[in-house]
Coordinates of N, CA and C and ligand atoms in Angstrom, one line a residue:
M41 N -17.6 0.3 -2.0 CA -17.0 1.6 -2.0 C -18.0 2.7 -2.4
K42 N -18.0 3.8 -1.7 CA -18.8 4.9 -2.1 C -18.6 5.3 -3.5
K43 N -19.6 5.8 -4.2 CA -19.4 6.1 -5.6 C -18.4 7.3 -5.8
S44 N -17.4 7.0 -6.5 CA -16.5 8.1 -6.8 C -15.7 7.7 -8.1
I45 N -15.0 8.6 -8.6 CA -14.3 8.3 -9.9 C -13.3 7.2 -9.6
V46 N -13.3 6.2 -10.5 CA -12.4 5.1 -10.3 C -11.2 5.4 -11.2
P47 N -10.0 5.3 -10.5 CA -8.8 5.6 -11.3 C -8.4 4.5 -12.2
P48 N -7.6 4.8 -13.2 CA -7.2 3.7 -14.1 C -6.6 2.5 -13.4
L49 N -6.9 1.3 -13.9 CA -6.3 0.1 -13.5 C -6.5 -0.3 -12.1
L50 N -7.6 0.2 -11.4 CA -7.8 0.0 -10.0 C -8.0 -1.5 -9.8
E51 N -8.8 -2.1 -10.7 CA -9.1 -3.6 -10.5 C -7.8 -4.4 -10.7
E52 N -7.0 -4.0 -11.7 CA -5.7 -4.7 -11.9 C -4.8 -4.6 -10.7
A53 N -4.8 -3.4 -10.2 CA -3.9 -3.2 -9.0 C -4.5 -4.0 -7.8
F54 N -5.8 -4.0 -7.6 CA -6.4 -4.8 -6.6 C -6.0 -6.3 -6.7
K55 N -6.1 -6.8 -8.0 CA -5.7 -8.2 -8.2 C -4.2 -8.4 -7.9
K56 N -3.4 -7.5 -8.3 CA -1.9 -7.7 -8.0 C -1.7 -7.7 -6.5
A57 N -2.4 -6.9 -5.8 CA -2.3 -6.9 -4.3 C -2.7 -8.2 -3.7
V58 N -3.8 -8.7 -4.3 CA -4.4 -10.0 -3.8 C -3.4 -11.1 -4.1
Q59 N -2.8 -11.1 -5.3 CA -1.8 -12.1 -5.7 C -0.6 -12.0 -4.8
A60 N -0.1 -10.8 -4.6 CA 1.1 -10.6 -3.8 C 0.9 -11.1 -2.3
R61 N -0.4 -10.8 -1.8 CA -0.7 -11.2 -0.5 C -0.5 -12.7 -0.3
K62 N -0.7 -13.5 -1.4 CA -0.6 -15.0 -1.3 C 0.9 -15.3 -1.0
H63 N 1.8 -14.4 -1.3 CA 3.2 -14.7 -1.1 C 3.7 -14.2 0.3
A64 N 2.8 -13.6 1.1 CA 3.3 -13.1 2.4 C 4.0 -14.2 3.2
H65 N 5.1 -13.8 3.8 CA 5.7 -14.7 4.7 C 5.3 -14.2 6.1
A66 N 4.3 -14.8 6.6 CA 3.7 -14.2 7.9 C 3.5 -15.4 8.9
I67 N 4.6 -16.1 9.1 CA 4.5 -17.3 10.0 C 4.4 -17.0 11.4
Y68 N 4.7 -15.7 11.8 CA 4.7 -15.3 13.2 C 3.3 -14.7 13.6
S69 N 2.9 -13.8 12.7 CA 1.6 -13.1 13.0 C 0.4 -13.8 12.4
N70 N 0.7 -14.5 11.3 CA -0.4 -15.1 10.5 C -1.3 -14.0 9.9
F71 N -0.8 -12.8 9.8 CA -1.5 -11.7 9.2 C -1.0 -11.4 7.8
H72 N -1.7 -11.8 6.8 CA -1.2 -11.7 5.4 C -1.7 -10.4 4.8
V73 N -0.7 -9.7 4.2 CA -1.0 -8.4 3.7 C -0.5 -8.3 2.3
G74 N -1.3 -7.7 1.4 CA -0.8 -7.4 0.0 C -1.0 -6.0 -0.3
A75 N -0.1 -5.4 -1.1 CA -0.2 -4.0 -1.5 C 0.2 -3.8 -2.9
A76 N -0.3 -2.8 -3.5 CA 0.1 -2.5 -4.9 C 0.1 -1.0 -5.0
I77 N 1.1 -0.5 -5.8 CA 1.2 1.0 -6.0 C 1.3 1.2 -7.5
K78 N 0.6 2.2 -8.0 CA 0.5 2.4 -9.4 C 1.4 3.7 -9.7
V79 N 2.1 3.6 -10.7 CA 2.9 4.7 -11.2 C 2.0 5.7 -12.0
L80 N 2.1 6.9 -11.8 CA 1.3 8.0 -12.5 C 1.6 8.0 -14.0
D81 N 0.6 8.1 -14.8 CA 0.8 8.2 -16.3 C 1.5 7.0 -16.8
S82 N 1.3 5.9 -16.3 CA 1.9 4.7 -16.8 C 1.0 3.5 -16.4
D83 N 1.2 2.4 -17.1 CA 0.5 1.1 -16.7 C 1.2 0.4 -15.6
K84 N 2.3 0.8 -15.2 CA 3.1 0.0 -14.3 C 2.5 0.0 -12.9
I85 N 2.4 -1.2 -12.4 CA 1.9 -1.4 -11.0 C 2.9 -2.3 -10.3
F86 N 3.3 -1.9 -9.1 CA 4.2 -2.7 -8.4 C 3.6 -3.2 -7.1
S87 N 3.8 -4.5 -6.8 CA 3.1 -5.1 -5.6 C 4.1 -5.5 -4.6
G88 N 3.6 -5.8 -3.4 CA 4.4 -6.2 -2.3 C 3.5 -7.0 -1.3
C89 N 4.2 -7.8 -0.5 CA 3.6 -8.6 0.6 C 4.5 -8.4 1.8
N90 N 3.9 -8.6 3.0 CA 4.7 -8.6 4.2 C 5.6 -9.8 4.3
V91 N 6.9 -9.5 4.7 CA 7.9 -10.5 4.9 C 8.4 -10.5 6.3
E92 N 8.0 -11.5 7.0 CA 8.4 -11.5 8.5 C 9.8 -12.2 8.7
N93 N 10.3 -11.9 9.9 CA 11.5 -12.5 10.3 C 11.5 -12.9 11.7
A94 N 12.3 -13.9 12.0 CA 12.4 -14.4 13.4 C 12.9 -13.3 14.3
S95 N 13.7 -12.4 13.8 CA 14.0 -11.2 14.5 C 13.0 -10.1 14.1
F96 N 12.0 -10.0 15.0 CA 10.7 -9.4 14.5 C 10.9 -8.0 13.9
G97 N 11.9 -7.3 14.4 CA 12.1 -5.9 13.9 C 12.6 -5.9 12.5
A98 N 13.1 -7.1 12.0 CA 13.5 -7.1 10.6 C 12.4 -7.3 9.6
T99 N 11.2 -7.5 10.2 CA 10.0 -7.7 9.3 C 9.7 -6.4 8.5
I100 N 9.3 -6.6 7.3 CA 8.9 -5.4 6.5 C 7.4 -5.6 6.0
C101 N 6.7 -4.5 6.0 CA 5.3 -4.5 5.6 C 5.1 -4.5 4.1
A102 N 3.9 -5.0 3.7 CA 3.6 -5.1 2.3 C 3.7 -3.8 1.6
E103 N 3.3 -2.7 2.2 CA 3.3 -1.4 1.6 C 4.7 -0.9 1.2
R104 N 5.6 -1.1 2.2 CA 7.0 -0.7 1.9 C 7.6 -1.5 0.8
V105 N 7.3 -2.8 0.8 CA 7.9 -3.7 -0.2 C 7.4 -3.2 -1.6
A106 N 6.1 -2.8 -1.7 CA 5.6 -2.3 -3.0 C 6.3 -1.0 -3.4
V107 N 6.4 0.0 -2.4 CA 7.1 1.2 -2.7 C 8.5 1.0 -3.1
F108 N 9.2 0.2 -2.4 CA 10.6 0.0 -2.7 C 10.8 -0.8 -4.0
S109 N 9.9 -1.7 -4.3 CA 10.0 -2.4 -5.6 C 9.8 -1.5 -6.7
A110 N 8.9 -0.6 -6.6 CA 8.7 0.4 -7.6 C 9.9 1.3 -7.8
I111 N 10.5 1.7 -6.7 CA 11.7 2.6 -6.8 C 12.9 1.8 -7.4
A112 N 13.0 0.6 -7.0 CA 14.1 -0.3 -7.5 C 14.0 -0.4 -9.0
A113 N 12.7 -0.5 -9.5 CA 12.5 -0.7 -11.0 C 12.5 0.6 -11.8
K114 N 12.0 1.7 -11.2 CA 11.7 2.9 -12.0 C 12.4 4.1 -11.5
G115 N 13.0 4.0 -10.3 CA 13.5 5.2 -9.6 C 12.3 5.9 -8.9
V116 N 12.6 7.1 -8.3 CA 11.6 7.8 -7.7 C 10.8 8.5 -8.8
V117 N 9.6 8.0 -8.9 CA 8.7 8.6 -10.0 C 7.4 9.0 -9.3
P118 N 6.5 9.8 -9.9 CA 5.3 10.1 -9.3 C 4.4 8.9 -9.2
F119 N 3.7 8.7 -8.2 CA 2.8 7.6 -7.9 C 1.3 8.1 -7.9
E120 N 0.4 7.3 -8.4 CA -1.0 7.7 -8.5 C -1.9 7.3 -7.3
Y121 N -1.7 6.0 -6.9 CA -2.5 5.5 -5.8 C -1.9 4.2 -5.3
M122 N -2.3 3.8 -4.1 CA -1.9 2.5 -3.5 C -3.2 1.7 -3.2
V123 N -3.1 0.4 -3.3 CA -4.2 -0.5 -2.9 C -3.6 -1.4 -1.8
L124 N -4.4 -1.5 -0.7 CA -3.9 -2.4 0.4 C -5.0 -3.4 0.6
V125 N -4.6 -4.7 0.7 CA -5.5 -5.8 0.8 C -5.2 -6.6 2.1
T126 N -6.2 -6.7 3.0 CA -6.1 -7.6 4.1 C -7.4 -8.4 4.2
D127 N -7.5 -9.3 5.1 CA -8.7 -10.1 5.3 C -9.3 -9.7 6.7
T128 N -9.5 -8.5 6.9 CA -9.9 -8.0 8.2 C -11.2 -7.2 8.1
D129 N -11.9 -7.2 9.2 CA -13.1 -6.4 9.4 C -13.0 -5.8 10.8
P130 N -12.7 -4.5 11.0 CA -12.7 -3.5 9.9 C -11.4 -3.6 9.1
L131 N -11.5 -2.9 8.0 CA -10.3 -2.9 7.1 C -9.1 -2.3 7.8
S132 N -7.9 -2.8 7.2 CA -6.7 -2.3 7.8 C -6.2 -1.0 7.1
V133 N -5.5 -0.2 7.8 CA -4.8 0.9 7.1 C -3.3 0.7 7.3
P134 N -2.5 1.4 6.5 CA -1.1 1.3 6.6 C -0.6 1.7 8.0
C135 N 0.4 1.0 8.5 CA 1.0 1.4 9.8 C 1.7 2.7 9.7
G136 N 2.0 3.3 10.9 CA 2.7 4.6 10.9 C 4.0 4.7 10.1
L137 N 4.8 3.6 10.2 CA 6.0 3.6 9.5 C 5.8 3.6 8.0
C138 N 4.9 2.8 7.5 CA 4.6 2.8 6.1 C 4.0 4.2 5.7
L139 N 3.2 4.8 6.5 CA 2.6 6.1 6.1 C 3.8 7.1 5.9
Q140 N 4.7 7.1 6.8 CA 5.9 8.0 6.7 C 6.7 7.7 5.4
V141 N 6.8 6.4 5.0 CA 7.5 6.1 3.8 C 6.7 6.5 2.6
I142 N 5.4 6.3 2.6 CA 4.5 6.7 1.5 C 4.6 8.2 1.4
A143 N 4.6 8.9 2.5 CA 4.6 10.4 2.5 C 5.9 10.9 1.8
E144 N 7.0 10.2 2.0 CA 8.3 10.6 1.4 C 8.2 10.8 -0.1
F145 N 7.3 10.0 -0.8 CA 7.3 9.9 -2.2 C 6.0 10.4 -2.8
T146 N 5.1 10.9 -2.0 CA 3.7 11.3 -2.5 C 3.4 12.6 -1.8
N147 N 2.1 12.8 -1.7 CA 1.6 14.0 -1.0 C 0.3 13.7 -0.3
P148 N -0.2 14.7 0.5 CA -1.3 14.4 1.4 C -2.6 14.0 0.6
E149 N -2.7 14.3 -0.6 CA -3.8 13.9 -1.5 C -3.7 12.5 -2.1
F150 N -2.6 11.9 -1.8 CA -2.4 10.5 -2.4 C -3.5 9.6 -1.9
P151 N -4.2 8.9 -2.8 CA -5.3 8.0 -2.4 C -4.8 6.6 -2.0
I152 N -5.3 6.1 -1.0 CA -5.0 4.7 -0.6 C -6.3 4.0 -0.5
Y153 N -6.4 3.0 -1.4 CA -7.7 2.2 -1.5 C -7.5 1.0 -0.5
L154 N -8.5 0.8 0.3 CA -8.5 -0.3 1.3 C -9.4 -1.4 0.8
G155 N -9.0 -2.6 0.9 CA -9.9 -3.6 0.4 C -9.7 -4.9 1.2
N156 N -10.6 -5.8 1.0 CA -10.5 -7.2 1.5 C -10.5 -8.1 0.3
L157 N -10.7 -9.4 0.6 CA -10.5 -10.4 -0.5 C -11.6 -10.2 -1.5
T158 N -12.7 -9.6 -1.2 CA -13.9 -9.4 -2.1 C -13.8 -8.2 -3.0
G159 N -12.8 -7.3 -2.7 CA -12.7 -6.1 -3.5 C -12.3 -4.9 -2.7
V160 N -12.1 -3.7 -3.5 CA -11.8 -2.5 -2.9 C -13.1 -1.9 -2.2
K161 N -12.9 -1.5 -0.9 CA -14.1 -1.0 -0.2 C -14.1 0.5 0.2
E162 N -12.9 1.0 0.3 CA -12.9 2.4 0.9 C -11.7 3.1 0.3
K163 N -11.8 4.4 0.2 CA -10.7 5.2 -0.3 C -10.4 6.2 0.9
V164 N -9.1 6.3 1.2 CA -8.7 7.2 2.2 C -7.5 8.0 1.6
M165 N -7.3 9.2 2.1 CA -6.2 10.0 1.7 C -5.0 9.9 2.6
L166 N -3.9 9.9 2.1 CA -2.7 9.8 3.0 C -2.8 10.9 4.1
G167 N -3.1 12.1 3.7 CA -3.1 13.3 4.6 C -4.1 13.1 5.7
D168 N -5.2 12.2 5.5 CA -6.1 12.0 6.6 C -5.5 11.0 7.6
L169 N -4.7 10.1 7.1 CA -4.1 9.1 8.0 C -2.8 9.7 8.7
L170 N -2.1 10.5 8.0 CA -0.9 11.1 8.5 C -0.9 12.6 8.2
P171 N -1.6 13.4 9.0 CA -1.7 14.8 8.7 C -0.4 15.5 8.7
R172 N 0.5 15.1 9.5 CA 1.8 15.8 9.5 C 3.0 14.9 9.5
S173 N 3.5 14.6 8.4 CA 4.7 13.7 8.3 C 5.9 14.4 8.7
F174 N 6.9 13.7 9.1 CA 8.2 14.2 9.3 C 8.9 14.5 7.9
T175 N 9.3 15.7 7.8 CA 9.9 16.1 6.4 C 11.3 16.7 6.5
S176 N 11.7 17.1 7.6 CA 12.9 17.9 7.5 C 13.8 17.7 8.8
F177 N 15.1 17.8 8.5 CA 16.0 17.7 9.7 C 16.3 19.0 10.3
S178 N 15.9 20.1 9.6 CA 16.3 21.4 10.1 C 15.1 22.2 10.7
Ligands
THU461 N1 1.9 -5.3 8.3 C1 1.8 -4.9 6.9 O1 2.3 -5.6 6.1 N2 1.3 -3.7 6.7 C2 0.8 -2.8 7.7 O2 0.5 -1.7 7.4 C3 0.7 -3.3 9.1 C4 1.4 -4.6 9.4 C5 2.4 -6.7 8.5 C6 3.6 -6.6 9.3 C7 3.6 -8.0 10.0 O3 4.1 -9.0 9.1 C8 2.2 -8.2 10.2 O4 1.5 -7.4 9.3 C9 1.7 -8.0 11.6 O5 2.0 -6.7 12.1

């Protein structure tokens, strides 16, 4: 990863994402994903893995499992960053559906760290991946 300020507990969050990835239920795609999201001003890190379903549309991505786990445990709280771990080259970014969910609870400056099994490799901002999220019904 390019030299930049490392946020608190990034290595722990990476490890949690790697660990969660081991629990992925990915028997259809064989694409295993782990994610972790850190709560701002807290040591709490929540993780998720993708959970697939025979009815493919019922599948949920690792990122959304992490976000929803955090909200289930803490409510809607400020988040500091997310870590995403796949075993791909090039690195994977969150899908559009997950970006929209992340946008619901964060802001365009929210950092998403992309990694593979060897570590965190890149930092991207939510706003670069999803410059204009859907925000309003009116
Ligand atoms: N997947 C994720 O977990 N996160 C993403 O951002 C993209 C895709 C999962 C969903 C499915 O289980 C598998 O990867 C293939 O799409």
